[in-house]
JSON list of C-alpha atoms in Angstrom, two decimals:
[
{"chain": "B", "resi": 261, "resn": "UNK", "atom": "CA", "xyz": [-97.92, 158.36, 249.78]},
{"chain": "B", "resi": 262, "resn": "UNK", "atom": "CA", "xyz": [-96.16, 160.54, 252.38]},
{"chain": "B", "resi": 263, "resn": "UNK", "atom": "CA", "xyz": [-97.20, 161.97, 255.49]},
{"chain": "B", "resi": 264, "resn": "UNK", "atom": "CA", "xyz": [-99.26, 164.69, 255.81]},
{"chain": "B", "resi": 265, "resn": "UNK", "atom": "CA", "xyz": [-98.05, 167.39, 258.79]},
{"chain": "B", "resi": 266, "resn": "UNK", "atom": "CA", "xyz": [-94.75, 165.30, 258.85]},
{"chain": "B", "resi": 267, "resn": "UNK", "atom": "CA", "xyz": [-91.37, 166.81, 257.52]},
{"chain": "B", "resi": 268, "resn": "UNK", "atom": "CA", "xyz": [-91.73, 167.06, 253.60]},
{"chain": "B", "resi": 269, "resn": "UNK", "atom": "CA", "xyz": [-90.07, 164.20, 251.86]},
{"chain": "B", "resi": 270, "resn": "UNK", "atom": "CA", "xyz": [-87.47, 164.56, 249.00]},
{"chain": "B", "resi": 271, "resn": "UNK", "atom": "CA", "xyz": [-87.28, 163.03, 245.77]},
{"chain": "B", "resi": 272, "resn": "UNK", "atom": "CA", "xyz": [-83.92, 162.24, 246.96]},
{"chain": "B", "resi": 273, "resn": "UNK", "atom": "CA", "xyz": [-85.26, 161.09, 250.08]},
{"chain": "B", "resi": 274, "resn": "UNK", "atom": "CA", "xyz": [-87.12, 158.14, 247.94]},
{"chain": "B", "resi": 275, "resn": "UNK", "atom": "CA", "xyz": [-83.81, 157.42, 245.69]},
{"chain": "B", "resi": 276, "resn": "UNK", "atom": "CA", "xyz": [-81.82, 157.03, 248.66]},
{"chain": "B", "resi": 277, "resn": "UNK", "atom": "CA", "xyz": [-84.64, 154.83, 250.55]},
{"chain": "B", "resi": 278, "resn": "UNK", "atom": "CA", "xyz": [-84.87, 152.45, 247.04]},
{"chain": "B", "resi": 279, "resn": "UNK", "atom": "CA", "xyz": [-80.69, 152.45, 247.54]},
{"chain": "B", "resi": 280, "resn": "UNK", "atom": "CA", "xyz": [-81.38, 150.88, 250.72]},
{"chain": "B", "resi": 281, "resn": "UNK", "atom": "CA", "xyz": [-83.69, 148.40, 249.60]},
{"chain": "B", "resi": 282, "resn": "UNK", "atom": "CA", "xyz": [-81.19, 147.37, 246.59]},
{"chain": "B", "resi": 283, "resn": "UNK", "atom": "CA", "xyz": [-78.25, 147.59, 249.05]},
{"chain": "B", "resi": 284, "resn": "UNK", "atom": "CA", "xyz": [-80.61, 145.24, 251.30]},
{"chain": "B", "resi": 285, "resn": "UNK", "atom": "CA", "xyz": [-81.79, 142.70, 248.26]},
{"chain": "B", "resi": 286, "resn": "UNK", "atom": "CA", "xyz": [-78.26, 142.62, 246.38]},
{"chain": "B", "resi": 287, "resn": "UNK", "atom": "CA", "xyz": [-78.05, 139.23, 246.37]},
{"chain": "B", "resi": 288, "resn": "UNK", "atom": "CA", "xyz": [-81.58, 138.28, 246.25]},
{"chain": "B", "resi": 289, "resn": "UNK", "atom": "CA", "xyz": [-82.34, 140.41, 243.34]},
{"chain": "B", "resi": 290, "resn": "UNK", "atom": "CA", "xyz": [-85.80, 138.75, 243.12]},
{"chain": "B", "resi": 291, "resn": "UNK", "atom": "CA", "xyz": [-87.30, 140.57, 246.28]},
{"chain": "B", "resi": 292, "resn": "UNK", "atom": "CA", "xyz": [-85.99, 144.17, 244.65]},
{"chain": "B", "resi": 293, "resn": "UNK", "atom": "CA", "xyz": [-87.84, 143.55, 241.82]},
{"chain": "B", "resi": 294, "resn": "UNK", "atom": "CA", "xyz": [-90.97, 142.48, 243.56]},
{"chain": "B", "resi": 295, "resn": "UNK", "atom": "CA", "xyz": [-90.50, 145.42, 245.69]},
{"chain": "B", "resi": 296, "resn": "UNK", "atom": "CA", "xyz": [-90.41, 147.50, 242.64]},
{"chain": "B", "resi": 297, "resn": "UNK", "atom": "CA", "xyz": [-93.46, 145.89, 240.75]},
{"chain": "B", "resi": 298, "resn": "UNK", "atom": "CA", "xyz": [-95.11, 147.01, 243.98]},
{"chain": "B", "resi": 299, "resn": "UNK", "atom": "CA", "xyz": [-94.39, 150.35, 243.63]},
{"chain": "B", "resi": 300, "resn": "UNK", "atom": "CA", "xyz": [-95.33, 150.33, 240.07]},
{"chain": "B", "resi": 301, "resn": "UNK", "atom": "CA", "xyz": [-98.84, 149.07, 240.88]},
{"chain": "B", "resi": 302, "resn": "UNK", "atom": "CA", "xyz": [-99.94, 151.13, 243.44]},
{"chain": "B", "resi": 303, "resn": "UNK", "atom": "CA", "xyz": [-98.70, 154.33, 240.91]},
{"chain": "B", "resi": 304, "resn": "UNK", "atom": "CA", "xyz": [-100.78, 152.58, 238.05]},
{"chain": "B", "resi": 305, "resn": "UNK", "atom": "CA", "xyz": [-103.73, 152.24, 240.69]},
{"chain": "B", "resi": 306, "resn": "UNK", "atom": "CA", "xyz": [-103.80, 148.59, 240.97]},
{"chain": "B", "resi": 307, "resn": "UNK", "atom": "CA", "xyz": [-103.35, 148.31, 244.49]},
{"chain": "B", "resi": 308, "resn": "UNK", "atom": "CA", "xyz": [-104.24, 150.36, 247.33]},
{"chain": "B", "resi": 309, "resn": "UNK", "atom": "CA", "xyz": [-102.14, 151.66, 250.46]},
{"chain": "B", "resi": 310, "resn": "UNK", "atom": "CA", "xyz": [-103.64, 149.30, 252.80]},
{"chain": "B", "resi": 311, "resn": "UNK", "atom": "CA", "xyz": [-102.60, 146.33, 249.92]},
{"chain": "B", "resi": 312, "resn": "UNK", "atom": "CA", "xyz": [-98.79, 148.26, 249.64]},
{"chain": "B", "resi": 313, "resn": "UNK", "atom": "CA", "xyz": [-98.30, 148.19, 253.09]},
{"chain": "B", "resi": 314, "resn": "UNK", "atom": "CA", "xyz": [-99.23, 144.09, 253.61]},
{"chain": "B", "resi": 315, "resn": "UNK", "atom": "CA", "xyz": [-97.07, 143.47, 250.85]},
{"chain": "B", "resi": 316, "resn": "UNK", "atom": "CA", "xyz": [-94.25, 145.50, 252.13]},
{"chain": "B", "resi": 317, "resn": "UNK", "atom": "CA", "xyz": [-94.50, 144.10, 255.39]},
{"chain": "B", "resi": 318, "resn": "UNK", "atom": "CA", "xyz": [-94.50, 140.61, 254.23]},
{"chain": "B", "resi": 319, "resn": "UNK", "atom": "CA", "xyz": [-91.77, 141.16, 252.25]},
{"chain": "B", "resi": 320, "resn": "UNK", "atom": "CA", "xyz": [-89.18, 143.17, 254.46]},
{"chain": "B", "resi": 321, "resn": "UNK", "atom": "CA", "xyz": [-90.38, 141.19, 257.52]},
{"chain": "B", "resi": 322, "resn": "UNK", "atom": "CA", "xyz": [-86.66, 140.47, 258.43]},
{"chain": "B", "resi": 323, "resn": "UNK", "atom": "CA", "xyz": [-85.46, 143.91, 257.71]},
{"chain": "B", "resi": 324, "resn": "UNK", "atom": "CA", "xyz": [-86.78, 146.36, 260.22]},
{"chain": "B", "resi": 325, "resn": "UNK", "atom": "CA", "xyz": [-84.67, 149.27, 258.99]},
{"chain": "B", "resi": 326, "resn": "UNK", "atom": "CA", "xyz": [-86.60, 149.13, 256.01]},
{"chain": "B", "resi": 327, "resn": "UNK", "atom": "CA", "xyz": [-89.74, 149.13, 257.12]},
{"chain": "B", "resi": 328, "resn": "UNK", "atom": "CA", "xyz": [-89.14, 151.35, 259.97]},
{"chain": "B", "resi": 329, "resn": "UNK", "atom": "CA", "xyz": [-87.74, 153.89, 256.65]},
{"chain": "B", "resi": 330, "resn": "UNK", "atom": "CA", "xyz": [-90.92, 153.00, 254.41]},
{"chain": "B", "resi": 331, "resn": "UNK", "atom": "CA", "xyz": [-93.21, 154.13, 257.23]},
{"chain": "B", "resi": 332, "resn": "UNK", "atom": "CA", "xyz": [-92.02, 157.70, 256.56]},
{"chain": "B", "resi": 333, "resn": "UNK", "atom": "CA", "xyz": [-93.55, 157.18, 253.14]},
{"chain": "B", "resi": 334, "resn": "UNK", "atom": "CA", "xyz": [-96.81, 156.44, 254.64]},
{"chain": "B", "resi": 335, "resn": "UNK", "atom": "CA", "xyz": [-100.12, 159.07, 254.76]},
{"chain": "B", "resi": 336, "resn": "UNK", "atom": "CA", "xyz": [-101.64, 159.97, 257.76]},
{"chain": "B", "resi": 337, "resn": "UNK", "atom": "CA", "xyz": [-103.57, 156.99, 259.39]},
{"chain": "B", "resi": 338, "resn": "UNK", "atom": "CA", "xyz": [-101.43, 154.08, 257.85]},
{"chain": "B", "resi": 339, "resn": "UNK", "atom": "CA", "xyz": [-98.74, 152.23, 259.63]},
{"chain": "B", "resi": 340, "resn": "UNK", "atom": "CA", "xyz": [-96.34, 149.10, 260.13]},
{"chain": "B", "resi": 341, "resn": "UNK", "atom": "CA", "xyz": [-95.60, 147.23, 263.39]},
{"chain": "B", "resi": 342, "resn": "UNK", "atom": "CA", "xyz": [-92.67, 145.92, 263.73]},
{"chain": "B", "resi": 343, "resn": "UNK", "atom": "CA", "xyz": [-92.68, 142.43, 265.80]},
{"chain": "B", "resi": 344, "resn": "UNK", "atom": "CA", "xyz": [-97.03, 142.74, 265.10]},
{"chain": "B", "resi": 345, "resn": "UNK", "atom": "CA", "xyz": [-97.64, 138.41, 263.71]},
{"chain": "B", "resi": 346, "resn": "UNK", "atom": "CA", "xyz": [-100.24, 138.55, 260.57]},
{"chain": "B", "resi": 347, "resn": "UNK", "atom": "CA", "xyz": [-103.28, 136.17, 261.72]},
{"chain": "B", "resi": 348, "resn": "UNK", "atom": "CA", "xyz": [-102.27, 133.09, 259.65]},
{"chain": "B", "resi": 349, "resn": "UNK", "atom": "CA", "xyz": [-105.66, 133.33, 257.93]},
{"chain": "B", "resi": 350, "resn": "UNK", "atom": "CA", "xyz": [-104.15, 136.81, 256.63]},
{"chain": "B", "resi": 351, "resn": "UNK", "atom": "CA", "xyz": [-101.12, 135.62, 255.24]},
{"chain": "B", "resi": 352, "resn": "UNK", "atom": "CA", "xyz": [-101.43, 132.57, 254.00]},
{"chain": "B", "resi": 353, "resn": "UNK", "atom": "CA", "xyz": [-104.58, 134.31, 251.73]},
{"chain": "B", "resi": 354, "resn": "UNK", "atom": "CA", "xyz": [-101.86, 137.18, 250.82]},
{"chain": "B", "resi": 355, "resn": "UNK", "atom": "CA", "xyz": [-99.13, 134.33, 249.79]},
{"chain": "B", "resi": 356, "resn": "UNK", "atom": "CA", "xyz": [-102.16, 133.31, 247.74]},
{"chain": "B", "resi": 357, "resn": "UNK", "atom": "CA", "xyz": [-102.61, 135.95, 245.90]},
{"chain": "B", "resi": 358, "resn": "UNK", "atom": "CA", "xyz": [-99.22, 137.11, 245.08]},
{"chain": "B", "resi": 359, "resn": "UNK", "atom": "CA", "xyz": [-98.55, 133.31, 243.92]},
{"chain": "B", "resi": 360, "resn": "UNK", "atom": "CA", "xyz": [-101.46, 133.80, 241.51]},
{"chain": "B", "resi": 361, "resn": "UNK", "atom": "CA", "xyz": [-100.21, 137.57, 240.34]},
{"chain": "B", "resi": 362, "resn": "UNK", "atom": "CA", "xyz": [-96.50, 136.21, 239.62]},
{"chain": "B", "resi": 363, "resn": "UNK", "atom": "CA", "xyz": [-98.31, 132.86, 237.88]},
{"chain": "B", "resi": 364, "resn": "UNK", "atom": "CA", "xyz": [-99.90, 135.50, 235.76]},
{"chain": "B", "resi": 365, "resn": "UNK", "atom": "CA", "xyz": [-97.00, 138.14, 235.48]},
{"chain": "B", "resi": 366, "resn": "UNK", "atom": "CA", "xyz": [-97.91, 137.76, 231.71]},
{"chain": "B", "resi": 367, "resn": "UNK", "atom": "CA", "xyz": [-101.33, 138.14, 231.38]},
{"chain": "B", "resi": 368, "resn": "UNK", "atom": "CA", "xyz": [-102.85, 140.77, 233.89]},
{"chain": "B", "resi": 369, "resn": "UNK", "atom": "CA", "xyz": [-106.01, 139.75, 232.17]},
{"chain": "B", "resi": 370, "resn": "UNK", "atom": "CA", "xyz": [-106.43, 136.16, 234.49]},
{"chain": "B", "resi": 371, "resn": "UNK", "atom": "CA", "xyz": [-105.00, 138.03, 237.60]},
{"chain": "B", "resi": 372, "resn": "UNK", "atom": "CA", "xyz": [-107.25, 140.67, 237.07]},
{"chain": "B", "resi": 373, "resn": "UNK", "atom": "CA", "xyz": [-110.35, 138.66, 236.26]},
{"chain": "B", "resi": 374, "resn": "UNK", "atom": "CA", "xyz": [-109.44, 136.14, 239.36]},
{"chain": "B", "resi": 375, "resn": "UNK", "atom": "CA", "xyz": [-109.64, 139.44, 241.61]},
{"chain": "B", "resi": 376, "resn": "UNK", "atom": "CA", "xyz": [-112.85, 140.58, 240.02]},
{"chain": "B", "resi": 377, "resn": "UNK", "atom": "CA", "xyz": [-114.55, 137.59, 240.43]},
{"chain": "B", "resi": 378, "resn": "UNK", "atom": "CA", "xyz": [-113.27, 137.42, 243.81]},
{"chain": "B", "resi": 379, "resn": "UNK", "atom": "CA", "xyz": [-114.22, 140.76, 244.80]},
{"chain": "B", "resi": 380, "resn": "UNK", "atom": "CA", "xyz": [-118.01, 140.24, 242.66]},
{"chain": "B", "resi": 381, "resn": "UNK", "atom": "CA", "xyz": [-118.36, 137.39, 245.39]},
{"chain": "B", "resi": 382, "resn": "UNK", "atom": "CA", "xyz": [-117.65, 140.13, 248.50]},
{"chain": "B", "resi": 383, "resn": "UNK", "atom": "CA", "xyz": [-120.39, 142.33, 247.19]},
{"chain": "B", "resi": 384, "resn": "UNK", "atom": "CA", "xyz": [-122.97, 139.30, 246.79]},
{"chain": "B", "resi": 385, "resn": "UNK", "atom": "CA", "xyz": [-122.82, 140.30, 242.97]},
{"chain": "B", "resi": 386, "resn": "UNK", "atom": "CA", "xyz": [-121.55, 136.45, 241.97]},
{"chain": "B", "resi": 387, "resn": "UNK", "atom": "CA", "xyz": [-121.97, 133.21, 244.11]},
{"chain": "B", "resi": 388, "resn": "UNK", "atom": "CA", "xyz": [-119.45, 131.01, 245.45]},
{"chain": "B", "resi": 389, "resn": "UNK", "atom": "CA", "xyz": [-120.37, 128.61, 243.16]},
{"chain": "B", "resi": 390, "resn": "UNK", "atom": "CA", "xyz": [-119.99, 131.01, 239.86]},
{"chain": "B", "resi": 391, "resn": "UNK", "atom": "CA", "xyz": [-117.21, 132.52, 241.33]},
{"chain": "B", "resi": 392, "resn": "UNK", "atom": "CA", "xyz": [-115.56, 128.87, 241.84]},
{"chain": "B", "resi": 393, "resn": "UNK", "atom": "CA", "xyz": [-116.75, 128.02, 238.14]},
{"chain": "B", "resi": 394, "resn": "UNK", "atom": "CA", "xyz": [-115.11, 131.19, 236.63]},
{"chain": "B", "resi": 395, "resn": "UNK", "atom": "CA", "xyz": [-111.42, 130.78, 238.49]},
{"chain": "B", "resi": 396, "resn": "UNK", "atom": "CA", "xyz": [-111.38, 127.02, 237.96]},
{"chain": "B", "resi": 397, "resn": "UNK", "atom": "CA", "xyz": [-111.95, 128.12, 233.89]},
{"chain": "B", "resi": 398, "resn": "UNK", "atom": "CA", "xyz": [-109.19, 130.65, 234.27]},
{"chain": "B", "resi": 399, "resn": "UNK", "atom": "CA", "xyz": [-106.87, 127.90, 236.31]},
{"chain": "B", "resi": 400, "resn": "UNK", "atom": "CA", "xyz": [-107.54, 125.02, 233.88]},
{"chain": "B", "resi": 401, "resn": "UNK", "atom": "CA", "xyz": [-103.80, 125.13, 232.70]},
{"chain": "B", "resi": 402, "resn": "UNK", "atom": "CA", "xyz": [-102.68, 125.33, 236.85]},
{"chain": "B", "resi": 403, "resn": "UNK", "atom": "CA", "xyz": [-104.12, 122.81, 238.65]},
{"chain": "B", "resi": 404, "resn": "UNK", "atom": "CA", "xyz": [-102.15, 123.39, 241.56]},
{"chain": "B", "resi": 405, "resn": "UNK", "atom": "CA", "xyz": [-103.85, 126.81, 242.04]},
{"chain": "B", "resi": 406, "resn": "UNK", "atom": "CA", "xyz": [-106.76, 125.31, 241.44]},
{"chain": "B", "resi": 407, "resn": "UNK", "atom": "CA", "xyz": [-106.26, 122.89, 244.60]},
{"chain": "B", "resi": 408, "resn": "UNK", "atom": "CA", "xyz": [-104.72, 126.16, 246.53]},
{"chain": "B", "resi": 409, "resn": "UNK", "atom": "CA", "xyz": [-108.24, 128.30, 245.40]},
{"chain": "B", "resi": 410, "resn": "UNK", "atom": "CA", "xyz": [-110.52, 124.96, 246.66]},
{"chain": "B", "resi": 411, "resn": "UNK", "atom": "CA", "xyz": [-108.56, 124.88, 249.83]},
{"chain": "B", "resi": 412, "resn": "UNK", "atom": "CA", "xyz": [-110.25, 128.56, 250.38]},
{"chain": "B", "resi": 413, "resn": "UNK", "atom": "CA", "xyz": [-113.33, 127.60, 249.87]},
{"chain": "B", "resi": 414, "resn": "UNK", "atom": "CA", "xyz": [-113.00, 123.97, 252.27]},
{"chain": "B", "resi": 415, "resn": "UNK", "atom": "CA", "xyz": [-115.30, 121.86, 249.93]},
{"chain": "B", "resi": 416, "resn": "UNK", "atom": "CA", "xyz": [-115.38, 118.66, 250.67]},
{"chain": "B", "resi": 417, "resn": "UNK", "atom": "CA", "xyz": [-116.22, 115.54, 248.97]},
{"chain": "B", "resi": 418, "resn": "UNK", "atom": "CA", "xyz": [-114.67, 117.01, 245.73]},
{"chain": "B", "resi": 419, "resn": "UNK", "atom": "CA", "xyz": [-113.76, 114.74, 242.68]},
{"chain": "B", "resi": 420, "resn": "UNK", "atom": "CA", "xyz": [-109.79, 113.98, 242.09]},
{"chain": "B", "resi": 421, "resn": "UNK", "atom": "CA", "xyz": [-108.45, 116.69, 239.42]},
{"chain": "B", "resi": 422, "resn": "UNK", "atom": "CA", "xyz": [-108.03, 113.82, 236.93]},
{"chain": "B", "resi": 423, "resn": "UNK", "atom": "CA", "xyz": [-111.42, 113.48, 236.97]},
{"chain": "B", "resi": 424, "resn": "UNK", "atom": "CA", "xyz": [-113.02, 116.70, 236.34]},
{"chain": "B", "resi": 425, "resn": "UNK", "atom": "CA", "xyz": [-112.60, 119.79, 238.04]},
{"chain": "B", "resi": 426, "resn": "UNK", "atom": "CA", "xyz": [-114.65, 119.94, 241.55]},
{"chain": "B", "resi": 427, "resn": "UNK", "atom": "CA", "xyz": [-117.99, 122.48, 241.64]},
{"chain": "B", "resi": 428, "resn": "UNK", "atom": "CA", "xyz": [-119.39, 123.25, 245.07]},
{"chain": "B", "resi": 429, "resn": "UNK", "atom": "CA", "xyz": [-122.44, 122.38, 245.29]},
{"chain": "B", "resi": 430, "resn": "UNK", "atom": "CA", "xyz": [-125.08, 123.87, 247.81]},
{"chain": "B", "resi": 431, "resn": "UNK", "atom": "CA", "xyz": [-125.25, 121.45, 249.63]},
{"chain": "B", "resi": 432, "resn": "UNK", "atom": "CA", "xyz": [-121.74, 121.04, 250.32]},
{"chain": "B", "resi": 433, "resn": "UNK", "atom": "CA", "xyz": [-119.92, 124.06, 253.30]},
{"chain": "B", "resi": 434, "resn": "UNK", "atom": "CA", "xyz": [-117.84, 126.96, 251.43]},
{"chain": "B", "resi": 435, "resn": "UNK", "atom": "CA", "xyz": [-116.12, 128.77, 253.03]},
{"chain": "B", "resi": 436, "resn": "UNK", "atom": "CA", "xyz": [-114.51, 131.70, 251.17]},
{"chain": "B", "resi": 437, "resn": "UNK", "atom": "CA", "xyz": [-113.49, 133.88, 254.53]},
{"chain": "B", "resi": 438, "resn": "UNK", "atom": "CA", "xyz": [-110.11, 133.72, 253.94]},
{"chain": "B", "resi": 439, "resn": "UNK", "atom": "CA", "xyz": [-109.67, 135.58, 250.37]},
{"chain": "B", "resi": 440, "resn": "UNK", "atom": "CA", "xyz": [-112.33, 137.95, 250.96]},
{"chain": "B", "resi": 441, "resn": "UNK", "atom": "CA", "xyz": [-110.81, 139.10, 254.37]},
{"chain": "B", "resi": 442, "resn": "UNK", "atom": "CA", "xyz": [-107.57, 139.33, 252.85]},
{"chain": "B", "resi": 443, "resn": "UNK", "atom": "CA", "xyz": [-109.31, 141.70, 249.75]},
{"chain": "B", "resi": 444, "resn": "UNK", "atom": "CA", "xyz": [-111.34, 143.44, 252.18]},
{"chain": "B", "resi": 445, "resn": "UNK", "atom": "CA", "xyz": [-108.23, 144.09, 254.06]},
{"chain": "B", "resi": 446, "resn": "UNK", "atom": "CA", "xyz": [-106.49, 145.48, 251.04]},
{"chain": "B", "resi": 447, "resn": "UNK", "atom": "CA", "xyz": [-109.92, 146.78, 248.84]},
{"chain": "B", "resi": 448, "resn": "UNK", "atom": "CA", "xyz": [-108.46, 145.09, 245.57]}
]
């Protein structure tokens, strides 16, 4: 993940950046760890650049100095601004997301199947409606992200949760914009 033509980064160069970001989180332990599970996924291949450097932003957004020294991590053509706002749409689909992958710490099966079905919908492989009919399976035991996943999709005139759970229907305006920007953004 480091820059091509720039000066050649050190193993000890990473240890001492990850000192930094422990140093940083030592009393909010939580944020090293997610920092770290990060890390992990995008060396198992489960996220892309683009997806570690969203995350990263988000979650050093009040520390500067560390983003400013993950940028030197960075390949050519990939960057973080500094005081740059995410479009609302952007994060509150990210905070999404990473609610649904800690939900599912557990069992990377769901959180994998919910970005599957999710990214089947992008391609025009699965409709909105098989794609809603899948996740609200997967979400029967969370009904909260159930309500978060049917904000996405702005269906109205759904039944009450303790009546059912709520299919779109054709007739009814879905609106999925916000997920599928976010995974375009971050080719999950």
């Amino acid at each position: 993940m480091a820059r091509e033509g720039a000066q050649k980064l050190t193993t000890n160069d990473a240890v001492a950046y990850l000192k930094a970001v422990e140093d940083t989180f030592r009393d909010n332990i939580e944020k090293y760890a997610i920092f770290l599970g990060v890390m992990i996924d995008f060396k198992a291949e489960r996220i892309d650049t683009a997806c570690v450097v969203a995350m990263v932003k988000d979650l050093f957004k009040d520390h500067p100095h560390l983003i400013l020294g993950f940028k030197a991590f960075l390949p050519m053509g990939y960057d973080i601004a500094l005081h740059e706002e995410e479009p609302p749409l952007v994060k509150e689909a990210f905070n999404f997301v990473n609610k649904v992958k800690i939900r599912f710490q557990n069992d990377d099966r769901v959180f994998r199947s919910f970005l599957d079905n999710l990214d089947l919908c992008r391609k025009g492989k699965k409709s909105i409606n098989e794609v809603y009919q899948e996740v609200a399976a997967l979400f029967q035991d969370h009904p909260d992200l159930l309500v978060d996943f049917t904000s996405f999709l702005h269906i109205t005139g759904r039944n009450s949760p303790d009546r059912g759970s709520a299919i779109p229907t054709s007739g009814q305006e879905m609106h999925i914009d916000k997920l599928i920007a976010f995974l375009e953004s971050t080719h999950l």
